[in-house]
Amino acid sequence: MRPRVVVTKDIGKEPLARLAKHAEVVLLPPEWTAVELIHHLQTSEALLCNVTDTIDKALLRACPGLRMISNYGVGINHIDIACAREQQIIVTNTPGVLTEATADLTWALLLDVSRRVSEGDRLVREGKWAGWEPLFMLGREVSGKCLGIIGMGRIGQAVAQRAKGFRMPVIYHSRRRLPEEREKELGAQYVDLEQCLSEADYVSIHCPYTPETYHLIGAFELERMKPTAFLVNTARGPIVDETALIKALKDGRIAGAALDVYEDEPYVPMELRQLEQVVLAPHLGSATEETRLAMADMAVNHLIAYFQGETPPNVVC
């Protein structure tokens, strides 16, 4: 009997066709419910899920036959890993393949908020542009300014590498300090969190979302930033206290923010949407054709390895 795998979202025809050669594939409809997912998982041994799916204890315990979860994405905070481990369910993710795309988007957001590109785009589209003026829509130069990175993993390092082109000094704070040789390669200096916040002209967040990093950036941390500084977040929404950020922006405590992620996606507070000094993207970090295909291929490869009796790569539990 062929193994059965439930796929929560369409990840592309070619990856799904390749997966179908090794298992029966059940692709859920776009608006599926937890009840539907549990119904299908009760007769399936594998799941290919996304970072927006909630794979909690109640779901896992309702599906005792589930043996493998292939996560399409790096973050795994939406999966109850402790329960998966307890039930001896293999969980994999897709690290590495989205590094360059997310680093590119970080710079797109940083440049956008600094030079007021989206704000200007809205002005032009609304027919409110009256022509060039010497003091019209002045932004801030990026070149030569200090970049502060919080979380110096793969993506943080890729962002730091790009800073060289803008002749920017880089300071960073991370759970683990990089080897001295790597710091020299990147031109990066390790500092504590408070110094990173207080000295940087641009603070870019790249740490993983864990219980320890929940609201890592709150009112106290925002108070440490320069009033001329910008906050960029392409990591996870709950790392930043959204309420505190809105207040800091309204009070002019910081100059602006560029966000790709939010506390309660896809909900974005109206107060945040109404602020002109904020650039808002709809979670586009890995959204390139090349990266999403690579993520799909990796997630499918993990399942194929499992179906063939091998240990899949990138096992997180």
mmCIF file of C-alpha atoms in Angstrom:
data_model
loop_
_atom_site.group_PDB
_atom_site.id
_atom_site.type_symbol
_atom_site.label_atom_id
_atom_site.label_comp_id
_atom_site.label_asym_id
_atom_site.label_seq_id
_atom_site.Cartn_x
_atom_site.Cartn_y
_atom_site.Cartn_z
ATOM 1 C CA MET A 1 0.000 0.000 0.000
ATOM 2 C CA ARG A 2 1.361 3.444 -0.967
ATOM 3 C CA PRO A 3 2.095 5.911 1.830
ATOM 4 C CA ARG A 4 -0.174 8.927 2.064
ATOM 5 C CA VAL A 5 0.924 12.551 2.539
ATOM 6 C CA VAL A 6 -1.254 15.591 3.206
ATOM 7 C CA VAL A 7 -0.123 18.905 1.658
ATOM 8 C CA THR A 8 -1.677 22.038 3.159
ATOM 9 C CA LYS A 9 -0.918 24.473 0.300
ATOM 10 C CA ASP A 10 -0.080 24.236 -3.386
ATOM 11 C CA ILE A 11 3.723 24.416 -3.729
ATOM 12 C CA GLY A 12 3.873 24.044 -7.512
ATOM 13 C CA LYS A 13 2.976 21.398 -10.096
ATOM 14 C CA GLU A 14 6.467 19.955 -10.634
ATOM 15 C CA PRO A 15 7.359 19.346 -6.955
ATOM 16 C CA LEU A 16 3.926 17.836 -6.273
ATOM 17 C CA ALA A 17 4.181 15.611 -9.376
ATOM 18 C CA ARG A 18 7.567 14.358 -8.165
ATOM 19 C CA LEU A 19 6.129 13.661 -4.728
ATOM 20 C CA ALA A 20 3.188 11.783 -6.285
ATOM 21 C CA LYS A 21 5.626 9.222 -7.728
ATOM 22 C CA HIS A 22 6.417 8.107 -4.184
ATOM 23 C CA ALA A 23 3.151 8.575 -2.307
ATOM 24 C CA GLU A 24 -0.531 9.343 -2.575
ATOM 25 C CA VAL A 25 -0.780 13.131 -2.319
ATOM 26 C CA VAL A 26 -3.790 14.798 -0.714
ATOM 27 C CA LEU A 27 -3.743 18.539 -1.495
ATOM 28 C CA LEU A 28 -6.131 20.401 0.774
ATOM 29 C CA PRO A 29 -8.473 23.091 -0.601
ATOM 30 C CA PRO A 30 -7.377 26.725 -0.070
ATOM 31 C CA GLU A 31 -9.757 27.354 2.855
ATOM 32 C CA TRP A 32 -9.276 24.156 4.830
ATOM 33 C CA THR A 33 -10.133 23.815 8.501
ATOM 34 C CA ALA A 34 -8.329 22.051 11.355
ATOM 35 C CA VAL A 35 -11.123 19.458 11.359
ATOM 36 C CA GLU A 36 -10.470 18.679 7.684
ATOM 37 C CA LEU A 37 -6.727 18.468 8.256
ATOM 38 C CA ILE A 38 -7.150 16.067 11.180
ATOM 39 C CA HIS A 39 -9.611 13.975 9.151
ATOM 40 C CA HIS A 40 -7.057 13.444 6.379
ATOM 41 C CA LEU A 41 -4.079 13.007 8.720
ATOM 42 C CA GLN A 42 -5.787 10.199 10.593
ATOM 43 C CA THR A 43 -5.207 8.019 7.524
ATOM 44 C CA SER A 44 -1.856 9.539 6.535
ATOM 45 C CA GLU A 45 1.680 9.110 7.818
ATOM 46 C CA ALA A 46 3.180 12.349 6.507
ATOM 47 C CA LEU A 47 2.401 16.058 6.338
ATOM 48 C CA LEU A 48 3.883 18.846 4.227
ATOM 49 C CA CYS A 49 2.945 22.063 6.013
ATOM 50 C CA ASN A 50 3.746 25.772 5.811
ATOM 51 C CA VAL A 51 4.868 28.337 8.384
ATOM 52 C CA THR A 52 1.333 29.782 8.541
ATOM 53 C CA ASP A 53 -0.217 26.447 9.599
ATOM 54 C CA THR A 54 -0.866 25.710 13.269
ATOM 55 C CA ILE A 55 0.365 22.227 14.090
ATOM 56 C CA ASP A 56 -0.384 22.129 17.797
ATOM 57 C CA LYS A 57 -0.610 19.475 20.494
ATOM 58 C CA ALA A 58 -4.339 18.847 19.969
ATOM 59 C CA LEU A 59 -3.809 18.171 16.268
ATOM 60 C CA LEU A 60 -0.785 15.943 16.780
ATOM 61 C CA ARG A 61 -2.454 13.858 19.468
ATOM 62 C CA ALA A 62 -5.506 13.384 17.265
ATOM 63 C CA CYS A 63 -3.282 11.811 14.576
ATOM 64 C CA PRO A 64 -1.343 8.925 16.164
ATOM 65 C CA GLY A 65 -0.382 7.521 12.745
ATOM 66 C CA LEU A 66 1.508 10.658 11.742
ATOM 67 C CA ARG A 67 5.234 9.906 11.498
ATOM 68 C CA MET A 68 6.773 12.710 9.421
ATOM 69 C CA ILE A 69 6.293 16.479 9.087
ATOM 70 C CA SER A 70 8.134 18.278 6.301
ATOM 71 C CA ASN A 71 7.942 22.010 6.935
ATOM 72 C CA TYR A 72 8.064 24.325 3.904
ATOM 73 C CA GLY A 73 10.048 27.095 5.586
ATOM 74 C CA VAL A 74 12.738 27.620 8.198
ATOM 75 C CA GLY A 75 10.690 28.730 11.215
ATOM 76 C CA ILE A 76 9.144 25.937 13.249
ATOM 77 C CA ASN A 77 7.468 27.890 16.061
ATOM 78 C CA HIS A 78 4.048 26.961 14.571
ATOM 79 C CA ILE A 79 4.738 23.270 15.311
ATOM 80 C CA ASP A 80 4.578 21.828 18.838
ATOM 81 C CA ILE A 81 8.055 20.324 18.683
ATOM 82 C CA ALA A 82 7.910 18.891 22.216
ATOM 83 C CA CYS A 83 4.752 16.959 21.380
ATOM 84 C CA ALA A 84 6.176 15.829 18.021
ATOM 85 C CA ARG A 85 9.257 14.529 19.799
ATOM 86 C CA GLU A 86 7.108 12.765 22.376
ATOM 87 C CA GLN A 87 5.135 11.038 19.604
ATOM 88 C CA GLN A 88 8.357 10.219 17.709
ATOM 89 C CA ILE A 89 7.385 12.295 14.688
ATOM 90 C CA ILE A 90 10.263 13.411 12.466
ATOM 91 C CA VAL A 91 10.186 17.143 11.704
ATOM 92 C CA THR A 92 12.313 18.800 9.004
ATOM 93 C CA ASN A 93 12.647 22.368 7.719
ATOM 94 C CA THR A 94 14.236 24.151 4.739
ATOM 95 C CA PRO A 95 17.250 26.174 5.926
ATOM 96 C CA GLY A 96 19.793 27.877 3.697
ATOM 97 C CA VAL A 97 17.800 28.162 0.471
ATOM 98 C CA LEU A 98 16.022 31.389 1.421
ATOM 99 C CA THR A 99 19.067 33.255 2.763
ATOM 100 C CA GLU A 100 19.871 35.355 -0.303
ATOM 101 C CA ALA A 101 16.261 36.229 -1.126
ATOM 102 C CA THR A 102 15.550 37.386 2.421
ATOM 103 C CA ALA A 103 18.780 39.391 2.592
ATOM 104 C CA ASP A 104 17.873 41.067 -0.711
ATOM 105 C CA LEU A 105 14.422 41.981 0.595
ATOM 106 C CA THR A 106 15.941 43.378 3.785
ATOM 107 C CA TRP A 107 17.946 45.819 1.699
ATOM 108 C CA ALA A 108 14.939 46.639 -0.471
ATOM 109 C CA LEU A 109 12.979 47.604 2.648
ATOM 110 C CA LEU A 110 15.892 49.467 4.221
ATOM 111 C CA LEU A 111 16.450 51.591 1.108
ATOM 112 C CA ASP A 112 12.731 52.099 0.620
ATOM 113 C CA VAL A 113 12.053 53.464 4.105
ATOM 114 C CA SER A 114 15.218 55.555 4.109
ATOM 115 C CA ARG A 115 14.563 57.232 0.739
ATOM 116 C CA ARG A 116 10.750 57.293 1.091
ATOM 117 C CA VAL A 117 10.190 55.352 -2.134
ATOM 118 C CA SER A 118 6.797 53.798 -1.276
ATOM 119 C CA GLU A 119 5.609 57.075 0.207
ATOM 120 C CA GLY A 120 6.567 58.866 -3.012
ATOM 121 C CA ASP A 121 4.947 56.147 -5.120
ATOM 122 C CA ARG A 122 1.639 56.711 -3.322
ATOM 123 C CA LEU A 123 1.930 60.454 -3.857
ATOM 124 C CA VAL A 124 2.495 60.087 -7.602
ATOM 125 C CA ARG A 125 -0.323 57.550 -8.054
ATOM 126 C CA GLU A 126 -2.737 59.838 -6.199
ATOM 127 C CA GLY A 127 -1.869 62.717 -8.527
ATOM 128 C CA LYS A 128 -0.525 64.857 -5.687
ATOM 129 C CA TRP A 129 3.003 65.436 -7.036
ATOM 130 C CA ALA A 130 3.398 69.093 -8.051
ATOM 131 C CA GLY A 131 6.940 68.816 -9.408
ATOM 132 C CA TRP A 132 10.551 68.943 -8.224
ATOM 133 C CA GLU A 133 11.382 71.186 -5.255
ATOM 134 C CA PRO A 134 14.717 71.593 -3.394
ATOM 135 C CA LEU A 135 13.321 70.484 -0.035
ATOM 136 C CA PHE A 136 10.660 68.076 -1.278
ATOM 137 C CA MET A 137 10.453 64.602 0.393
ATOM 138 C CA LEU A 138 13.995 64.565 1.736
ATOM 139 C CA GLY A 139 15.088 61.153 2.941
ATOM 140 C CA ARG A 140 18.257 59.876 4.606
ATOM 141 C CA GLU A 141 21.430 58.634 2.920
ATOM 142 C CA VAL A 142 22.347 55.031 3.566
ATOM 143 C CA SER A 143 25.996 54.999 2.489
ATOM 144 C CA GLY A 144 28.443 55.270 5.359
ATOM 145 C CA LYS A 145 25.797 54.925 8.080
ATOM 146 C CA CYS A 146 26.003 52.320 10.856
ATOM 147 C CA LEU A 147 24.082 49.070 10.401
ATOM 148 C CA GLY A 148 23.096 47.129 13.514
ATOM 149 C CA ILE A 149 22.152 43.477 13.049
ATOM 150 C CA ILE A 150 20.300 41.464 15.681
ATOM 151 C CA GLY A 151 20.854 37.781 14.961
ATOM 152 C CA MET A 152 23.973 36.915 12.964
ATOM 153 C CA GLY A 153 22.970 33.611 11.428
ATOM 154 C CA ARG A 154 22.965 32.886 7.690
ATOM 155 C CA ILE A 155 20.624 35.745 6.808
ATOM 156 C CA GLY A 156 22.233 38.247 9.169
ATOM 157 C CA GLN A 157 25.633 37.508 7.639
ATOM 158 C CA ALA A 158 24.248 37.853 4.111
ATOM 159 C CA VAL A 159 22.828 41.259 5.051
ATOM 160 C CA ALA A 160 26.195 42.289 6.542
ATOM 161 C CA GLN A 161 27.988 41.165 3.378
ATOM 162 C CA ARG A 162 25.818 43.504 1.296
ATOM 163 C CA ALA A 163 26.598 46.419 3.637
ATOM 164 C CA LYS A 164 30.132 46.491 2.222
ATOM 165 C CA GLY A 165 28.775 47.968 -1.002
ATOM 166 C CA PHE A 166 27.405 50.898 0.994
ATOM 167 C CA ARG A 167 30.611 51.362 3.013
ATOM 168 C CA MET A 168 28.652 50.838 6.212
ATOM 169 C CA PRO A 169 30.253 49.876 9.524
ATOM 170 C CA VAL A 170 28.408 46.863 10.928
ATOM 171 C CA ILE A 171 27.770 46.105 14.589
ATOM 172 C CA TYR A 172 25.826 43.053 15.681
ATOM 173 C CA HIS A 173 24.340 41.215 18.623
ATOM 174 C CA SER A 174 23.647 37.495 18.518
ATOM 175 C CA ARG A 175 23.293 34.481 20.805
ATOM 176 C CA ARG A 176 26.616 33.207 19.521
ATOM 177 C CA ARG A 177 29.528 35.396 18.547
ATOM 178 C CA LEU A 178 31.071 34.715 15.158
ATOM 179 C CA PRO A 179 34.675 33.524 14.895
ATOM 180 C CA GLU A 180 37.105 36.449 14.760
ATOM 181 C CA GLU A 181 38.108 35.566 11.180
ATOM 182 C CA ARG A 182 34.488 35.721 10.011
ATOM 183 C CA GLU A 183 33.976 39.060 11.789
ATOM 184 C CA LYS A 184 36.940 40.457 9.868
ATOM 185 C CA GLU A 185 35.548 39.147 6.574
ATOM 186 C CA LEU A 186 32.242 40.890 7.215
ATOM 187 C CA GLY A 187 33.710 43.989 8.832
ATOM 188 C CA ALA A 188 31.401 43.325 11.791
ATOM 189 C CA GLN A 189 31.908 44.148 15.464
ATOM 190 C CA TYR A 190 30.176 42.194 18.229
ATOM 191 C CA VAL A 191 28.406 44.364 20.843
ATOM 192 C CA ASP A 192 25.727 43.900 23.484
ATOM 193 C CA LEU A 193 22.089 44.508 22.553
ATOM 194 C CA GLU A 194 21.876 47.962 24.111
ATOM 195 C CA GLN A 195 24.953 49.210 22.254
ATOM 196 C CA CYS A 196 23.673 47.739 19.003
ATOM 197 C CA LEU A 197 20.405 49.620 19.417
ATOM 198 C CA SER A 198 21.919 52.903 20.585
ATOM 199 C CA GLU A 199 24.683 53.224 17.958
ATOM 200 C CA ALA A 200 23.013 51.926 14.788
ATOM 201 C CA ASP A 201 21.345 54.138 12.206
ATOM 202 C CA TYR A 202 19.536 51.057 10.880
ATOM 203 C CA VAL A 203 18.596 48.136 13.129
ATOM 204 C CA SER A 204 17.810 44.958 11.191
ATOM 205 C CA ILE A 205 16.307 41.911 12.927
ATOM 206 C CA HIS A 206 17.338 38.402 11.874
ATOM 207 C CA CYS A 207 17.128 36.268 15.014
ATOM 208 C CA PRO A 208 14.840 33.209 15.239
ATOM 209 C CA TYR A 209 11.511 33.472 17.019
ATOM 210 C CA THR A 210 11.642 31.614 20.333
ATOM 211 C CA PRO A 211 10.077 32.165 23.780
ATOM 212 C CA GLU A 212 13.253 34.105 24.644
ATOM 213 C CA THR A 213 12.939 36.469 21.659
ATOM 214 C CA TYR A 214 9.223 37.206 22.080
ATOM 215 C CA HIS A 215 8.989 41.028 22.233
ATOM 216 C CA LEU A 216 12.771 41.232 22.281
ATOM 217 C CA ILE A 217 12.257 44.723 20.880
ATOM 218 C CA GLY A 218 9.810 46.531 23.145
ATOM 219 C CA ALA A 219 9.348 50.001 24.588
ATOM 220 C CA PHE A 220 12.607 49.889 26.566
ATOM 221 C CA GLU A 221 14.660 48.809 23.534
ATOM 222 C CA LEU A 222 13.022 51.345 21.211
ATOM 223 C CA GLU A 223 13.896 54.067 23.714
ATOM 224 C CA ARG A 224 17.564 53.085 23.305
ATOM 225 C CA MET A 225 17.491 53.770 19.538
ATOM 226 C CA LYS A 226 18.439 57.090 17.957
ATOM 227 C CA PRO A 227 15.481 59.325 16.996
ATOM 228 C CA THR A 228 16.978 59.311 13.482
ATOM 229 C CA ALA A 229 17.214 55.503 13.301
ATOM 230 C CA PHE A 230 15.081 53.019 11.364
ATOM 231 C CA LEU A 231 13.929 49.533 12.397
ATOM 232 C CA VAL A 232 13.752 46.750 9.792
ATOM 233 C CA ASN A 233 12.149 43.371 10.547
ATOM 234 C CA THR A 234 12.199 40.466 8.091
ATOM 235 C CA ALA A 235 12.448 37.756 10.776
ATOM 236 C CA ARG A 236 9.231 37.102 12.736
ATOM 237 C CA GLY A 237 6.540 39.549 13.780
ATOM 238 C CA PRO A 238 6.269 38.737 17.506
ATOM 239 C CA ILE A 239 9.954 39.597 18.040
ATOM 240 C CA VAL A 240 8.784 43.229 17.993
ATOM 241 C CA ASP A 241 6.128 44.546 20.368
ATOM 242 C CA GLU A 242 3.830 46.108 17.761
ATOM 243 C CA THR A 243 1.997 48.307 20.257
ATOM 244 C CA ALA A 244 5.277 49.741 21.555
ATOM 245 C CA LEU A 245 6.520 50.241 17.989
ATOM 246 C CA ILE A 246 3.405 52.173 16.982
ATOM 247 C CA LYS A 247 3.787 54.453 19.992
ATOM 248 C CA ALA A 248 7.504 55.013 19.290
ATOM 249 C CA LEU A 249 6.712 55.941 15.677
ATOM 250 C CA LYS A 250 3.840 58.254 16.611
ATOM 251 C CA ASP A 251 5.976 59.958 19.258
ATOM 252 C CA GLY A 252 8.889 60.418 16.836
ATOM 253 C CA ARG A 253 11.030 58.217 19.080
ATOM 254 C CA ILE A 254 12.463 56.576 15.933
ATOM 255 C CA ALA A 255 12.464 57.843 12.346
ATOM 256 C CA GLY A 256 10.642 54.942 10.727
ATOM 257 C CA ALA A 257 10.219 51.207 10.272
ATOM 258 C CA ALA A 258 10.156 48.702 7.414
ATOM 259 C CA LEU A 259 8.301 45.470 8.151
ATOM 260 C CA ASP A 260 7.759 42.235 6.277
ATOM 261 C CA VAL A 261 6.305 40.331 9.244
ATOM 262 C CA TYR A 262 3.670 41.068 11.888
ATOM 263 C CA GLU A 263 2.487 39.839 15.270
ATOM 264 C CA ASP A 264 -0.822 38.397 14.081
ATOM 265 C CA GLU A 265 -0.494 37.820 10.340
ATOM 266 C CA PRO A 266 -2.208 38.623 8.075
ATOM 267 C CA TYR A 267 -3.756 41.224 10.398
ATOM 268 C CA VAL A 268 -1.890 44.542 10.415
ATOM 269 C CA PRO A 269 -3.139 47.210 12.854
ATOM 270 C CA MET A 270 -4.816 50.213 11.218
ATOM 271 C CA GLU A 271 -2.610 52.527 13.310
ATOM 272 C CA LEU A 272 0.462 50.987 11.662
ATOM 273 C CA ARG A 273 -1.056 51.172 8.174
ATOM 274 C CA GLN A 274 -1.804 54.873 8.588
ATOM 275 C CA LEU A 275 1.788 55.870 9.376
ATOM 276 C CA GLU A 276 3.601 57.342 6.357
ATOM 277 C CA GLN A 277 7.088 56.662 7.773
ATOM 278 C CA VAL A 278 6.465 52.909 7.688
ATOM 279 C CA VAL A 279 6.983 50.519 4.759
ATOM 280 C CA LEU A 280 4.773 47.423 4.943
ATOM 281 C CA ALA A 281 5.379 44.285 2.863
ATOM 282 C CA PRO A 282 3.160 41.153 2.861
ATOM 283 C CA HIS A 283 5.722 38.592 4.152
ATOM 284 C CA LEU A 284 7.795 38.524 0.950
ATOM 285 C CA GLY A 285 11.137 37.464 2.467
ATOM 286 C CA SER A 286 11.535 34.255 0.470
ATOM 287 C CA ALA A 287 9.131 35.203 -2.328
ATOM 288 C CA THR A 288 11.240 34.740 -5.437
ATOM 289 C CA GLU A 289 10.545 32.103 -8.072
ATOM 290 C CA GLU A 290 13.987 30.568 -7.539
ATOM 291 C CA THR A 291 13.754 30.394 -3.750
ATOM 292 C CA ARG A 292 10.204 29.097 -3.485
ATOM 293 C CA LEU A 293 11.001 26.331 -5.979
ATOM 294 C CA ALA A 294 14.129 25.427 -4.005
ATOM 295 C CA MET A 295 12.075 25.326 -0.790
ATOM 296 C CA ALA A 296 9.472 23.080 -2.428
ATOM 297 C CA ASP A 297 12.135 20.747 -3.796
ATOM 298 C CA MET A 298 13.820 20.500 -0.403
ATOM 299 C CA ALA A 299 10.564 19.816 1.432
ATOM 300 C CA VAL A 300 9.659 17.130 -1.123
ATOM 301 C CA ASN A 301 13.147 15.596 -0.982
ATOM 302 C CA HIS A 302 12.798 15.203 2.786
ATOM 303 C CA LEU A 303 9.580 13.240 2.318
ATOM 304 C CA ILE A 304 10.983 11.087 -0.477
ATOM 305 C CA ALA A 305 13.980 10.195 1.698
ATOM 306 C CA TYR A 306 11.627 9.201 4.506
ATOM 307 C CA PHE A 307 9.447 7.070 2.188
ATOM 308 C CA GLN A 308 12.584 5.314 0.955
ATOM 309 C CA GLY A 309 13.574 4.390 4.488
ATOM 310 C CA GLU A 310 16.381 6.962 4.752
ATOM 311 C CA THR A 311 16.987 9.624 7.387
ATOM 312 C CA PRO A 312 15.928 12.934 5.817
ATOM 313 C CA PRO A 313 18.303 15.918 5.843
ATOM 314 C CA ASN A 314 17.585 18.929 8.060
ATOM 315 C CA VAL A 315 15.881 17.034 10.879
ATOM 316 C CA VAL A 316 14.970 19.407 13.727
ATOM 317 C CA CYS A 317 13.476 16.695 15.935
#
